[in-house]
């Protein structure tokens, strides 16, 4: 968000940049001159349309001014973000900043359209500092291990789709199985029937002496059950499936939880 306590400092660099680059013909010349040929060729001729960029974060507004054009990339709506960077020294965090600006453009577009498809955004920085630019323009090179970063960063995230995973698969690891079974059935649960469904897990977790996991599950059921069942009723149902020594220990832990305000 823009910082209202700051004022944009319009230097001669800003004014001249804005005057020229707000001209679509000049912008098209710039694109044809400086963009990679494949990117320049993908931008439909005559599709540039100047738009507002004031929503882009202004934390660095004393150092930058920018122009945002709507454009069509082979008929697909997108944006070209042109930024002039006139700090005295180059910014080593520039790739991260450009990613943040690009994200803001995408979010503004989604808010305006109500859709979920991201627009293409092509960023470009014009630098006129005192010395030649000496930092990477590749965000992956900012990581300590660029090769590993390319395998992890900006890749599809891991999705554990609990409703689609069979119960037996979720139960293969007892501690995580307790968590995932509780979460899987959080919204469609008959509480007592569910406890019977996880009896095998209860026995495994009991054998591992991880009673805090069992008790955490009991309290989770108490907080989320839709049957109006009390905490004591749920604890009693859990105890019914555990060995006598464990039953006493469970109650001791439960009392400690109450004293701690958990």
PDB file of N, CA and C in Angstrom, residues 156-197:
ATOM      1  N   UNK A 156       4.969 -25.238  -8.407  1.00  0.00           N
ATOM      2  CA  UNK A 156       3.674 -25.604  -7.821  1.00  0.00           C
ATOM      3  C   UNK A 156       3.837 -26.056  -6.378  1.00  0.00           C
ATOM      4  N   UNK A 157       2.953 -25.582  -5.499  1.00  0.00           N
ATOM      5  CA  UNK A 157       3.061 -25.964  -4.101  1.00  0.00           C
ATOM      6  C   UNK A 157       2.547 -27.387  -3.897  1.00  0.00           C
ATOM      7  N   UNK A 158       3.020 -28.006  -2.833  1.00  0.00           N
ATOM      8  CA  UNK A 158       2.555 -29.349  -2.469  1.00  0.00           C
ATOM      9  C   UNK A 158       1.141 -29.257  -1.908  1.00  0.00           C
ATOM     10  N   UNK A 159       0.249 -30.069  -2.418  1.00  0.00           N
ATOM     11  CA  UNK A 159      -1.131 -30.097  -1.949  1.00  0.00           C
ATOM     12  C   UNK A 159      -1.441 -31.456  -1.340  1.00  0.00           C
ATOM     13  N   UNK A 160      -1.857 -31.453  -0.075  1.00  0.00           N
ATOM     14  CA  UNK A 160      -2.348 -32.668   0.562  1.00  0.00           C
ATOM     15  C   UNK A 160      -3.863 -32.569   0.590  1.00  0.00           C
ATOM     16  N   UNK A 161      -4.510 -33.208  -0.364  1.00  0.00           N
ATOM     17  CA  UNK A 161      -5.961 -33.118  -0.520  1.00  0.00           C
ATOM     18  C   UNK A 161      -6.609 -34.219   0.318  1.00  0.00           C
ATOM     19  N   UNK A 162      -6.825 -33.942   1.595  1.00  0.00           N
ATOM     20  CA  UNK A 162      -7.271 -34.973   2.533  1.00  0.00           C
ATOM     21  C   UNK A 162      -8.541 -35.701   2.103  1.00  0.00           C
ATOM     22  N   UNK A 163      -9.576 -35.009   1.600  1.00  0.00           N
ATOM     23  CA  UNK A 163     -10.792 -35.745   1.225  1.00  0.00           C
ATOM     24  C   UNK A 163     -10.567 -36.828   0.168  1.00  0.00           C
ATOM     25  N   UNK A 164      -9.533 -36.657  -0.644  1.00  0.00           N
ATOM     26  CA  UNK A 164      -9.316 -37.620  -1.728  1.00  0.00           C
ATOM     27  C   UNK A 164      -8.378 -38.763  -1.337  1.00  0.00           C
ATOM     28  N   UNK A 165      -7.836 -38.713  -0.127  1.00  0.00           N
ATOM     29  CA  UNK A 165      -6.882 -39.741   0.300  1.00  0.00           C
ATOM     30  C   UNK A 165      -7.620 -40.795   1.137  1.00  0.00           C
ATOM     31  N   UNK A 166      -7.517 -42.074   0.778  1.00  0.00           N
ATOM     32  CA  UNK A 166      -8.188 -43.129   1.559  1.00  0.00           C
ATOM     33  C   UNK A 166      -7.718 -43.130   3.012  1.00  0.00           C
ATOM     34  N   UNK A 167      -8.631 -43.468   3.919  1.00  0.00           N
ATOM     35  CA  UNK A 167      -8.295 -43.491   5.343  1.00  0.00           C
ATOM     36  C   UNK A 167      -7.089 -44.372   5.637  1.00  0.00           C
ATOM     37  N   UNK A 168      -7.027 -45.520   5.004  1.00  0.00           N
ATOM     38  CA  UNK A 168      -5.928 -46.448   5.278  1.00  0.00           C
ATOM     39  C   UNK A 168      -4.578 -45.839   4.931  1.00  0.00           C
ATOM     40  N   UNK A 169      -4.556 -45.018   3.916  1.00  0.00           N
ATOM     41  CA  UNK A 169      -3.304 -44.348   3.562  1.00  0.00           C
ATOM     42  C   UNK A 169      -2.947 -43.292   4.600  1.00  0.00           C
ATOM     43  N   UNK A 170      -3.958 -42.565   5.081  1.00  0.00           N
ATOM     44  CA  UNK A 170      -3.700 -41.553   6.097  1.00  0.00           C
ATOM     45  C   UNK A 170      -3.209 -42.178   7.400  1.00  0.00           C
ATOM     46  N   UNK A 171      -3.611 -43.401   7.653  1.00  0.00           N
ATOM     47  CA  UNK A 171      -3.285 -44.065   8.917  1.00  0.00           C
ATOM     48  C   UNK A 171      -1.919 -44.753   8.914  1.00  0.00           C
ATOM     49  N   UNK A 172      -1.191 -44.678   7.819  1.00  0.00           N
ATOM     50  CA  UNK A 172       0.085 -45.381   7.735  1.00  0.00           C
ATOM     51  C   UNK A 172       1.107 -44.833   8.726  1.00  0.00           C
ATOM     52  N   UNK A 173       1.018 -43.544   9.037  1.00  0.00           N
ATOM     53  CA  UNK A 173       1.889 -42.934  10.038  1.00  0.00           C
ATOM     54  C   UNK A 173       1.007 -42.456  11.180  1.00  0.00           C
ATOM     55  N   UNK A 174       1.120 -43.050  12.362  1.00  0.00           N
ATOM     56  CA  UNK A 174       0.111 -42.814  13.407  1.00  0.00           C
ATOM     57  C   UNK A 174       0.001 -41.381  13.900  1.00  0.00           C
ATOM     58  N   UNK A 175       1.107 -40.695  14.121  1.00  0.00           N
ATOM     59  CA  UNK A 175       1.020 -39.342  14.675  1.00  0.00           C
ATOM     60  C   UNK A 175       0.428 -38.365  13.666  1.00  0.00           C
ATOM     61  N   UNK A 176       0.964 -38.385  12.457  1.00  0.00           N
ATOM     62  CA  UNK A 176       0.413 -37.531  11.406  1.00  0.00           C
ATOM     63  C   UNK A 176      -0.974 -38.034  11.012  1.00  0.00           C
ATOM     64  N   UNK A 177      -1.175 -39.348  11.098  1.00  0.00           N
ATOM     65  CA  UNK A 177      -2.488 -39.914  10.792  1.00  0.00           C
ATOM     66  C   UNK A 177      -3.563 -39.361  11.721  1.00  0.00           C
ATOM     67  N   UNK A 178      -3.219 -39.214  13.014  1.00  0.00           N
ATOM     68  CA  UNK A 178      -4.173 -38.623  13.955  1.00  0.00           C
ATOM     69  C   UNK A 178      -4.569 -37.219  13.509  1.00  0.00           C
ATOM     70  N   UNK A 179      -3.590 -36.435  13.155  1.00  0.00           N
ATOM     71  CA  UNK A 179      -3.859 -35.062  12.700  1.00  0.00           C
ATOM     72  C   UNK A 179      -4.721 -35.065  11.447  1.00  0.00           C
ATOM     73  N   UNK A 180      -4.323 -35.843  10.457  1.00  0.00           N
ATOM     74  CA  UNK A 180      -4.984 -35.773   9.157  1.00  0.00           C
ATOM     75  C   UNK A 180      -6.384 -36.376   9.184  1.00  0.00           C
ATOM     76  N   UNK A 181      -6.583 -37.409   9.978  1.00  0.00           N
ATOM     77  CA  UNK A 181      -7.932 -37.964  10.090  1.00  0.00           C
ATOM     78  C   UNK A 181      -8.874 -36.978  10.774  1.00  0.00           C
ATOM     79  N   UNK A 182      -8.412 -36.331  11.814  1.00  0.00           N
ATOM     80  CA  UNK A 182      -9.243 -35.321  12.477  1.00  0.00           C
ATOM     81  C   UNK A 182      -9.611 -34.206  11.508  1.00  0.00           C
ATOM     82  N   UNK A 183      -8.644 -33.762  10.737  1.00  0.00           N
ATOM     83  CA  UNK A 183      -8.905 -32.669   9.801  1.00  0.00           C
ATOM     84  C   UNK A 183      -9.806 -33.123   8.655  1.00  0.00           C
ATOM     85  N   UNK A 184      -9.587 -34.333   8.174  1.00  0.00           N
ATOM     86  CA  UNK A 184     -10.378 -34.832   7.044  1.00  0.00           C
ATOM     87  C   UNK A 184     -11.864 -34.857   7.388  1.00  0.00           C
ATOM     88  N   UNK A 185     -12.187 -35.254   8.602  1.00  0.00           N
ATOM     89  CA  UNK A 185     -13.586 -35.422   8.980  1.00  0.00           C
ATOM     90  C   UNK A 185     -14.117 -34.269   9.835  1.00  0.00           C
ATOM     91  N   UNK A 186     -13.420 -33.141   9.784  1.00  0.00           N
ATOM     92  CA  UNK A 186     -13.807 -32.009  10.634  1.00  0.00           C
ATOM     93  C   UNK A 186     -15.206 -31.495  10.335  1.00  0.00           C
ATOM     94  N   UNK A 187     -15.630 -31.569   9.096  1.00  0.00           N
ATOM     95  CA  UNK A 187     -16.912 -30.970   8.702  1.00  0.00           C
ATOM     96  C   UNK A 187     -18.033 -31.986   8.504  1.00  0.00           C
ATOM     97  N   UNK A 188     -17.729 -33.253   8.538  1.00  0.00           N
ATOM     98  CA  UNK A 188     -18.759 -34.274   8.266  1.00  0.00           C
ATOM     99  C   UNK A 188     -18.631 -35.382   9.297  1.00  0.00           C
ATOM    100  N   UNK A 189     -18.735 -34.984  10.551  1.00  0.00           N
ATOM    101  CA  UNK A 189     -18.349 -35.949  11.562  1.00  0.00           C
ATOM    102  C   UNK A 189     -19.471 -36.226  12.564  1.00  0.00           C
ATOM    103  N   UNK A 190     -19.771 -37.529  12.749  1.00  0.00           N
ATOM    104  CA  UNK A 190     -20.481 -38.007  13.925  1.00  0.00           C
ATOM    105  C   UNK A 190     -19.373 -38.323  14.927  1.00  0.00           C
ATOM    106  N   UNK A 191     -19.316 -37.587  16.026  1.00  0.00           N
ATOM    107  CA  UNK A 191     -18.135 -37.615  16.886  1.00  0.00           C
ATOM    108  C   UNK A 191     -17.814 -39.010  17.396  1.00  0.00           C
ATOM    109  N   UNK A 192     -18.796 -39.708  17.958  1.00  0.00           N
ATOM    110  CA  UNK A 192     -18.515 -41.027  18.511  1.00  0.00           C
ATOM    111  C   UNK A 192     -18.156 -42.024  17.405  1.00  0.00           C
ATOM    112  N   UNK A 193     -18.837 -41.927  16.267  1.00  0.00           N
ATOM    113  CA  UNK A 193     -18.510 -42.811  15.147  1.00  0.00           C
ATOM    114  C   UNK A 193     -17.093 -42.541  14.651  1.00  0.00           C
ATOM    115  N   UNK A 194     -16.710 -41.284  14.686  1.00  0.00           N
ATOM    116  CA  UNK A 194     -15.354 -40.937  14.248  1.00  0.00           C
ATOM    117  C   UNK A 194     -14.318 -41.525  15.201  1.00  0.00           C
ATOM    118  N   UNK A 195     -14.556 -41.431  16.497  1.00  0.00           N
ATOM    119  CA  UNK A 195     -13.593 -41.983  17.453  1.00  0.00           C
ATOM    120  C   UNK A 195     -13.407 -43.477  17.215  1.00  0.00           C
ATOM    121  N   UNK A 196     -14.500 -44.175  16.936  1.00  0.00           N
ATOM    122  CA  UNK A 196     -14.390 -45.608  16.618  1.00  0.00           C
ATOM    123  C   UNK A 196     -13.547 -45.815  15.354  1.00  0.00           C
ATOM    124  N   UNK A 197     -13.635 -44.875  14.423  1.00  0.00           N
ATOM    125  CA  UNK A 197     -12.894 -44.981  13.159  1.00  0.00           C
ATOM    126  C   UNK A 197     -11.385 -44.874  13.378  1.00  0.00           C
TER     127      UNK A 197
END
